[in-house]
XYZ file of C-alpha atoms in Angstrom:
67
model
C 21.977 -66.105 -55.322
C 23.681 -65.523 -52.110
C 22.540 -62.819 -50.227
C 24.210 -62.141 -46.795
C 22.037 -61.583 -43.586
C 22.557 -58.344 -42.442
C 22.234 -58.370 -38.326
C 21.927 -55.665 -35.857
C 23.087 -54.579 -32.459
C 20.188 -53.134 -30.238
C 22.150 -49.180 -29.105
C 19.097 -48.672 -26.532
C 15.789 -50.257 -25.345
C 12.718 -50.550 -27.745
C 9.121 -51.049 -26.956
C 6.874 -52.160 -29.439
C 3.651 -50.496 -29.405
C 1.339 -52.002 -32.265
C 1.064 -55.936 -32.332
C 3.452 -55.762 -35.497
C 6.521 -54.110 -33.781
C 9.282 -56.017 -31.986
C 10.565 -55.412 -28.368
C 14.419 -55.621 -27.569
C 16.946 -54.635 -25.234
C 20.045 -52.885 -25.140
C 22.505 -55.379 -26.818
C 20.202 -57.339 -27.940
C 21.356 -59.578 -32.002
C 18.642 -59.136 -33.977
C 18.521 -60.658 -37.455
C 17.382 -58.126 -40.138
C 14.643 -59.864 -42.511
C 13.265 -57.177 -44.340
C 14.127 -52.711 -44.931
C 10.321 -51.585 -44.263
C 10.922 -48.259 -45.241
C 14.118 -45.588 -44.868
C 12.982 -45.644 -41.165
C 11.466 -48.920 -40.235
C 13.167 -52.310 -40.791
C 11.727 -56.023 -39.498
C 13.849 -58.447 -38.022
C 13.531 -61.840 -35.606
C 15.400 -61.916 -32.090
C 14.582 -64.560 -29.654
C 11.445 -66.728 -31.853
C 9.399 -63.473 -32.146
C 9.157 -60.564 -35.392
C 8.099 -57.489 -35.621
C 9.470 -54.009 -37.003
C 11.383 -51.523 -35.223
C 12.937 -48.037 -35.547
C 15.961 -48.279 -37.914
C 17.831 -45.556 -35.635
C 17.774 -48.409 -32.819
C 20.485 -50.460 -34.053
C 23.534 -50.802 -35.899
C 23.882 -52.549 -38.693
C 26.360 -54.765 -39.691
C 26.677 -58.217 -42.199
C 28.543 -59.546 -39.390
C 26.351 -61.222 -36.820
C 27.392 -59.605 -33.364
C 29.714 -61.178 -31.207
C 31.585 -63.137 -33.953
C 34.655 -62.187 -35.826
């Protein structure tokens, strides 16, 4: 089954606080890997994983920067 990766584009600066949550920046591609919750999702950017606020990024099947 093919499943497309869903990606998103970092709208403002996030700080993890717990060990589990992933730091990005503005503009920042992250890869969604998992919907947490209706407010959390998980995703990889630059090696590392963690959660993060859903509200921090839009979503979109198309990975950033490509057409």
């Amino acid at each position: 089954e093919h499943r497309e990766m869903e990606y998103g584009a970092a709208l403002y600066d996030f700080t993890g606080t717990a060990a589990d949550e992933l730091s990005f920046k503005k503009g920042d591609k992250i890869q969604i890997t998992e919907r947490v919750s209706e407010d959390w999702l998980r995703g990889k950017h630059s090696g590392w994983e963690g959660m993060f606020p859903r509200v921090y990024v839009q979503l979109s099947t198309v990975e950033p920067g490509t057409s």
